[in-house]
């Protein structure tokens, strides 16, 4: 019930409001079929992140920290 299945979802907010960390939490859990925030069950499916703010290296580093 957090994010509709087969939907386009956008996450927006002010700079430095943890958008990337929230996005990575959702994306990694959906891609693996895990629970988002330890509570929301997901169906495993492909995920695409389009980040117009951060360099791809930043996303990789944050994903490693999160993972």
PDB file of N, CA and C in Angstrom:
ATOM      1  N   UNK A   1       0.790  -1.201   0.000  1.00  0.00           N
ATOM      2  CA  UNK A   1       0.000   0.000   0.000  1.00  0.00           C
ATOM      3  C   UNK A   1       0.836   1.271   0.000  1.00  0.00           C
ATOM      4  N   UNK A   2       2.145   1.159   0.114  1.00  0.00           N
ATOM      5  CA  UNK A   2       2.980   2.365   0.151  1.00  0.00           C
ATOM      6  C   UNK A   2       3.158   2.943  -1.251  1.00  0.00           C
ATOM      7  N   UNK A   3       3.483   2.084  -2.229  1.00  0.00           N
ATOM      8  CA  UNK A   3       3.678   2.504  -3.617  1.00  0.00           C
ATOM      9  C   UNK A   3       2.890   1.546  -4.501  1.00  0.00           C
ATOM     10  N   UNK A   4       2.068   2.064  -5.404  1.00  0.00           N
ATOM     11  CA  UNK A   4       1.270   1.184  -6.262  1.00  0.00           C
ATOM     12  C   UNK A   4       2.148   0.327  -7.167  1.00  0.00           C
ATOM     13  N   UNK A   5       1.703  -0.900  -7.409  1.00  0.00           N
ATOM     14  CA  UNK A   5       2.402  -1.807  -8.316  1.00  0.00           C
ATOM     15  C   UNK A   5       2.253  -1.292  -9.745  1.00  0.00           C
ATOM     16  N   UNK A   6       3.268  -1.470 -10.563  1.00  0.00           N
ATOM     17  CA  UNK A   6       3.270  -1.024 -11.968  1.00  0.00           C
ATOM     18  C   UNK A   6       2.973   0.458 -12.108  1.00  0.00           C
ATOM     19  N   UNK A   7       3.588   1.271 -11.265  1.00  0.00           N
ATOM     20  CA  UNK A   7       3.353   2.705 -11.302  1.00  0.00           C
ATOM     21  C   UNK A   7       4.673   3.454 -11.385  1.00  0.00           C
ATOM     22  N   UNK A   8       4.623   4.630 -11.912  1.00  0.00           N
ATOM     23  CA  UNK A   8       5.755   5.542 -11.885  1.00  0.00           C
ATOM     24  C   UNK A   8       5.676   6.308 -10.576  1.00  0.00           C
ATOM     25  N   UNK A   9       6.767   6.320  -9.816  1.00  0.00           N
ATOM     26  CA  UNK A   9       6.763   6.978  -8.516  1.00  0.00           C
ATOM     27  C   UNK A   9       7.880   8.010  -8.468  1.00  0.00           C
ATOM     28  N   UNK A  10       7.563   9.199  -8.022  1.00  0.00           N
ATOM     29  CA  UNK A  10       8.547  10.264  -7.887  1.00  0.00           C
ATOM     30  C   UNK A  10       8.721  10.598  -6.421  1.00  0.00           C
ATOM     31  N   UNK A  11       9.957  10.876  -6.039  1.00  0.00           N
ATOM     32  CA  UNK A  11      10.241  11.334  -4.686  1.00  0.00           C
ATOM     33  C   UNK A  11      10.925  12.685  -4.824  1.00  0.00           C
ATOM     34  N   UNK A  12      10.310  13.708  -4.249  1.00  0.00           N
ATOM     35  CA  UNK A  12      10.891  15.047  -4.352  1.00  0.00           C
ATOM     36  C   UNK A  12      10.898  15.708  -2.982  1.00  0.00           C
ATOM     37  N   UNK A  13      11.730  16.708  -2.840  1.00  0.00           N
ATOM     38  CA  UNK A  13      11.809  17.420  -1.580  1.00  0.00           C
ATOM     39  C   UNK A  13      12.944  18.423  -1.610  1.00  0.00           C
ATOM     40  N   UNK A  14      13.093  19.123  -0.526  1.00  0.00           N
ATOM     41  CA  UNK A  14      14.145  20.129  -0.399  1.00  0.00           C
ATOM     42  C   UNK A  14      15.524  19.459  -0.415  1.00  0.00           C
ATOM     43  N   UNK A  15      16.560  20.217  -0.785  1.00  0.00           N
ATOM     44  CA  UNK A  15      17.911  19.672  -0.726  1.00  0.00           C
ATOM     45  C   UNK A  15      18.233  19.165   0.678  1.00  0.00           C
ATOM     46  N   UNK A  16      19.001  18.097   0.731  1.00  0.00           N
ATOM     47  CA  UNK A  16      19.472  17.515   1.997  1.00  0.00           C
ATOM     48  C   UNK A  16      18.332  17.016   2.880  1.00  0.00           C
ATOM     49  N   UNK A  17      17.235  16.553   2.265  1.00  0.00           N
ATOM     50  CA  UNK A  17      16.106  16.038   3.047  1.00  0.00           C
ATOM     51  C   UNK A  17      16.033  14.506   2.985  1.00  0.00           C
ATOM     52  N   UNK A  18      17.160  13.860   2.672  1.00  0.00           N
ATOM     53  CA  UNK A  18      17.302  12.396   2.677  1.00  0.00           C
ATOM     54  C   UNK A  18      16.520  11.700   1.575  1.00  0.00           C
ATOM     55  N   UNK A  19      16.243  12.413   0.470  1.00  0.00           N
ATOM     56  CA  UNK A  19      15.541  11.795  -0.658  1.00  0.00           C
ATOM     57  C   UNK A  19      16.301  10.601  -1.200  1.00  0.00           C
ATOM     58  N   UNK A  20      17.604  10.740  -1.364  1.00  0.00           N
ATOM     59  CA  UNK A  20      18.400   9.655  -1.933  1.00  0.00           C
ATOM     60  C   UNK A  20      18.371   8.434  -1.033  1.00  0.00           C
ATOM     61  N   UNK A  21      18.488   8.622   0.259  1.00  0.00           N
ATOM     62  CA  UNK A  21      18.486   7.484   1.183  1.00  0.00           C
ATOM     63  C   UNK A  21      17.126   6.785   1.207  1.00  0.00           C
ATOM     64  N   UNK A  22      16.050   7.557   1.164  1.00  0.00           N
ATOM     65  CA  UNK A  22      14.716   6.962   1.113  1.00  0.00           C
ATOM     66  C   UNK A  22      14.526   6.212  -0.198  1.00  0.00           C
ATOM     67  N   UNK A  23      14.951   6.833  -1.298  1.00  0.00           N
ATOM     68  CA  UNK A  23      14.839   6.197  -2.611  1.00  0.00           C
ATOM     69  C   UNK A  23      15.623   4.894  -2.649  1.00  0.00           C
ATOM     70  N   UNK A  24      16.838   4.906  -2.123  1.00  0.00           N
ATOM     71  CA  UNK A  24      17.642   3.687  -2.111  1.00  0.00           C
ATOM     72  C   UNK A  24      17.006   2.601  -1.251  1.00  0.00           C
ATOM     73  N   UNK A  25      16.449   2.962  -0.112  1.00  0.00           N
ATOM     74  CA  UNK A  25      15.757   1.987   0.738  1.00  0.00           C
ATOM     75  C   UNK A  25      14.635   1.315  -0.042  1.00  0.00           C
ATOM     76  N   UNK A  26      13.795   2.120  -0.673  1.00  0.00           N
ATOM     77  CA  UNK A  26      12.672   1.567  -1.433  1.00  0.00           C
ATOM     78  C   UNK A  26      13.173   0.742  -2.612  1.00  0.00           C
ATOM     79  N   UNK A  27      14.096   1.291  -3.390  1.00  0.00           N
ATOM     80  CA  UNK A  27      14.576   0.607  -4.590  1.00  0.00           C
ATOM     81  C   UNK A  27      15.262  -0.714  -4.273  1.00  0.00           C
ATOM     82  N   UNK A  28      16.144  -0.723  -3.286  1.00  0.00           N
ATOM     83  CA  UNK A  28      16.861  -1.954  -2.960  1.00  0.00           C
ATOM     84  C   UNK A  28      15.923  -3.027  -2.419  1.00  0.00           C
ATOM     85  N   UNK A  29      14.952  -2.630  -1.627  1.00  0.00           N
ATOM     86  CA  UNK A  29      14.018  -3.616  -1.071  1.00  0.00           C
ATOM     87  C   UNK A  29      13.058  -4.141  -2.140  1.00  0.00           C
ATOM     88  N   UNK A  30      12.598  -3.277  -3.037  1.00  0.00           N
ATOM     89  CA  UNK A  30      11.720  -3.736  -4.117  1.00  0.00           C
ATOM     90  C   UNK A  30      12.500  -4.649  -5.068  1.00  0.00           C
ATOM     91  N   UNK A  31      13.726  -4.265  -5.398  1.00  0.00           N
ATOM     92  CA  UNK A  31      14.536  -5.085  -6.304  1.00  0.00           C
ATOM     93  C   UNK A  31      14.833  -6.464  -5.721  1.00  0.00           C
ATOM     94  N   UNK A  32      14.929  -6.560  -4.395  1.00  0.00           N
ATOM     95  CA  UNK A  32      15.235  -7.843  -3.753  1.00  0.00           C
ATOM     96  C   UNK A  32      13.992  -8.547  -3.205  1.00  0.00           C
ATOM     97  N   UNK A  33      12.865  -7.837  -3.176  1.00  0.00           N
ATOM     98  CA  UNK A  33      11.646  -8.421  -2.611  1.00  0.00           C
ATOM     99  C   UNK A  33      11.592  -8.349  -1.102  1.00  0.00           C
ATOM    100  N   UNK A  34      12.371  -7.465  -0.504  1.00  0.00           N
ATOM    101  CA  UNK A  34      12.400  -7.325   0.952  1.00  0.00           C
ATOM    102  C   UNK A  34      11.329  -6.382   1.461  1.00  0.00           C
ATOM    103  N   UNK A  35      11.371  -6.105   2.762  1.00  0.00           N
ATOM    104  CA  UNK A  35      10.407  -5.195   3.378  1.00  0.00           C
ATOM    105  C   UNK A  35      11.002  -3.788   3.450  1.00  0.00           C
ATOM    106  N   UNK A  36      10.272  -2.799   2.953  1.00  0.00           N
ATOM    107  CA  UNK A  36      10.704  -1.405   3.012  1.00  0.00           C
ATOM    108  C   UNK A  36      10.521  -0.904   4.434  1.00  0.00           C
ATOM    109  N   UNK A  37      11.574  -0.331   4.991  1.00  0.00           N
ATOM    110  CA  UNK A  37      11.594   0.157   6.373  1.00  0.00           C
ATOM    111  C   UNK A  37      11.242  -0.949   7.358  1.00  0.00           C
ATOM    112  N   UNK A  38      11.465  -2.203   6.953  1.00  0.00           N
ATOM    113  CA  UNK A  38      11.191  -3.341   7.820  1.00  0.00           C
ATOM    114  C   UNK A  38       9.713  -3.608   8.035  1.00  0.00           C
ATOM    115  N   UNK A  39       8.850  -2.917   7.306  1.00  0.00           N
ATOM    116  CA  UNK A  39       7.417  -3.027   7.562  1.00  0.00           C
ATOM    117  C   UNK A  39       6.571  -3.292   6.325  1.00  0.00           C
ATOM    118  N   UNK A  40       6.859  -2.637   5.217  1.00  0.00           N
ATOM    119  CA  UNK A  40       6.025  -2.736   4.022  1.00  0.00           C
ATOM    120  C   UNK A  40       6.544  -3.828   3.096  1.00  0.00           C
ATOM    121  N   UNK A  41       5.744  -4.892   2.925  1.00  0.00           N
ATOM    122  CA  UNK A  41       6.138  -5.989   2.037  1.00  0.00           C
ATOM    123  C   UNK A  41       6.162  -5.513   0.592  1.00  0.00           C
ATOM    124  N   UNK A  42       7.052  -6.102  -0.208  1.00  0.00           N
ATOM    125  CA  UNK A  42       7.158  -5.748  -1.619  1.00  0.00           C
ATOM    126  C   UNK A  42       7.098  -7.000  -2.472  1.00  0.00           C
ATOM    127  N   UNK A  43       6.717  -6.805  -3.711  1.00  0.00           N
ATOM    128  CA  UNK A  43       6.827  -7.853  -4.719  1.00  0.00           C
ATOM    129  C   UNK A  43       8.091  -7.539  -5.506  1.00  0.00           C
ATOM    130  N   UNK A  44       8.959  -8.507  -5.625  1.00  0.00           N
ATOM    131  CA  UNK A  44      10.222  -8.271  -6.315  1.00  0.00           C
ATOM    132  C   UNK A  44       9.961  -7.896  -7.768  1.00  0.00           C
ATOM    133  N   UNK A  45      10.573  -6.815  -8.216  1.00  0.00           N
ATOM    134  CA  UNK A  45      10.450  -6.387  -9.607  1.00  0.00           C
ATOM    135  C   UNK A  45      11.605  -5.443  -9.943  1.00  0.00           C
ATOM    136  N   UNK A  46      11.818  -5.207 -11.233  1.00  0.00           N
ATOM    137  CA  UNK A  46      12.913  -4.314 -11.631  1.00  0.00           C
ATOM    138  C   UNK A  46      12.678  -2.891 -11.151  1.00  0.00           C
ATOM    139  N   UNK A  47      13.786  -2.186 -10.920  1.00  0.00           N
ATOM    140  CA  UNK A  47      13.734  -0.805 -10.434  1.00  0.00           C
ATOM    141  C   UNK A  47      14.690   0.035 -11.267  1.00  0.00           C
ATOM    142  N   UNK A  48      14.263   1.234 -11.599  1.00  0.00           N
ATOM    143  CA  UNK A  48      15.111   2.196 -12.294  1.00  0.00           C
ATOM    144  C   UNK A  48      15.138   3.473 -11.476  1.00  0.00           C
ATOM    145  N   UNK A  49      16.329   3.932 -11.135  1.00  0.00           N
ATOM    146  CA  UNK A  49      16.487   5.203 -10.433  1.00  0.00           C
ATOM    147  C   UNK A  49      17.069   6.207 -11.407  1.00  0.00           C
ATOM    148  N   UNK A  50      16.412   7.342 -11.556  1.00  0.00           N
ATOM    149  CA  UNK A  50      16.946   8.454 -12.342  1.00  0.00           C
ATOM    150  C   UNK A  50      17.212   9.576 -11.357  1.00  0.00           C
ATOM    151  N   UNK A  51      18.469   9.874 -11.153  1.00  0.00           N
ATOM    152  CA  UNK A  51      18.874  10.890 -10.175  1.00  0.00           C
ATOM    153  C   UNK A  51      19.553  12.021 -10.931  1.00  0.00           C
ATOM    154  N   UNK A  52      18.934  13.164 -10.936  1.00  0.00           N
ATOM    155  CA  UNK A  52      19.480  14.320 -11.648  1.00  0.00           C
ATOM    156  C   UNK A  52      20.333  15.213 -10.751  1.00  0.00           C
ATOM    157  N   UNK A  53      20.506  14.838  -9.482  1.00  0.00           N
ATOM    158  CA  UNK A  53      21.283  15.658  -8.558  1.00  0.00           C
ATOM    159  C   UNK A  53      22.668  15.094  -8.279  1.00  0.00           C
ATOM    160  N   UNK A  54      22.762  13.790  -8.125  1.00  0.00           N
ATOM    161  CA  UNK A  54      24.003  13.169  -7.666  1.00  0.00           C
ATOM    162  C   UNK A  54      24.752  12.484  -8.792  1.00  0.00           C
ATOM    163  N   UNK A  55      26.059  12.461  -8.665  1.00  0.00           N
ATOM    164  CA  UNK A  55      26.906  11.706  -9.578  1.00  0.00           C
ATOM    165  C   UNK A  55      26.650  10.214  -9.325  1.00  0.00           C
ATOM    166  N   UNK A  56      26.696   9.379 -10.369  1.00  0.00           N
ATOM    167  CA  UNK A  56      26.458   7.942 -10.161  1.00  0.00           C
ATOM    168  C   UNK A  56      27.344   7.336  -9.068  1.00  0.00           C
ATOM    169  N   UNK A  57      28.557   7.827  -8.915  1.00  0.00           N
ATOM    170  CA  UNK A  57      29.449   7.324  -7.877  1.00  0.00           C
ATOM    171  C   UNK A  57      28.864   7.560  -6.484  1.00  0.00           C
ATOM    172  N   UNK A  58      28.194   8.707  -6.295  1.00  0.00           N
ATOM    173  CA  UNK A  58      27.569   9.015  -5.010  1.00  0.00           C
ATOM    174  C   UNK A  58      26.486   7.986  -4.708  1.00  0.00           C
ATOM    175  N   UNK A  59      25.673   7.660  -5.698  1.00  0.00           N
ATOM    176  CA  UNK A  59      24.633   6.646  -5.503  1.00  0.00           C
ATOM    177  C   UNK A  59      25.235   5.291  -5.164  1.00  0.00           C
ATOM    178  N   UNK A  60      26.304   4.925  -5.849  1.00  0.00           N
ATOM    179  CA  UNK A  60      26.963   3.644  -5.562  1.00  0.00           C
ATOM    180  C   UNK A  60      27.490   3.612  -4.132  1.00  0.00           C
ATOM    181  N   UNK A  61      28.118   4.690  -3.695  1.00  0.00           N
ATOM    182  CA  UNK A  61      28.657   4.740  -2.338  1.00  0.00           C
ATOM    183  C   UNK A  61      27.535   4.659  -1.298  1.00  0.00           C
ATOM    184  N   UNK A  62      26.453   5.386  -1.547  1.00  0.00           N
ATOM    185  CA  UNK A  62      25.335   5.362  -0.597  1.00  0.00           C
ATOM    186  C   UNK A  62      24.652   4.005  -0.588  1.00  0.00           C
ATOM    187  N   UNK A  63      24.569   3.348  -1.737  1.00  0.00           N
ATOM    188  CA  UNK A  63      23.975   2.010  -1.800  1.00  0.00           C
ATOM    189  C   UNK A  63      24.827   1.020  -1.013  1.00  0.00           C
ATOM    190  N   UNK A  64      26.144   1.151  -1.078  1.00  0.00           N
ATOM    191  CA  UNK A  64      27.027   0.276  -0.306  1.00  0.00           C
ATOM    192  C   UNK A  64      26.830   0.496   1.201  1.00  0.00           C
ATOM    193  N   UNK A  65      26.705   1.744   1.602  1.00  0.00           N
ATOM    194  CA  UNK A  65      26.469   2.057   3.012  1.00  0.00           C
ATOM    195  C   UNK A  65      25.149   1.475   3.455  1.00  0.00           C
ATOM    196  N   UNK A  66      24.148   1.608   2.617  1.00  0.00           N
ATOM    197  CA  UNK A  66      22.791   1.141   2.952  1.00  0.00           C
ATOM    198  C   UNK A  66      22.708  -0.359   2.977  1.00  0.00           C
ATOM    199  N   UNK A  67      23.359  -1.009   2.001  1.00  0.00           N
ATOM    200  CA  UNK A  67      23.213  -2.437   1.770  1.00  0.00           C
ATOM    201  C   UNK A  67      23.688  -3.308   2.834  1.00  0.00           C
TER     202      UNK A  67
END
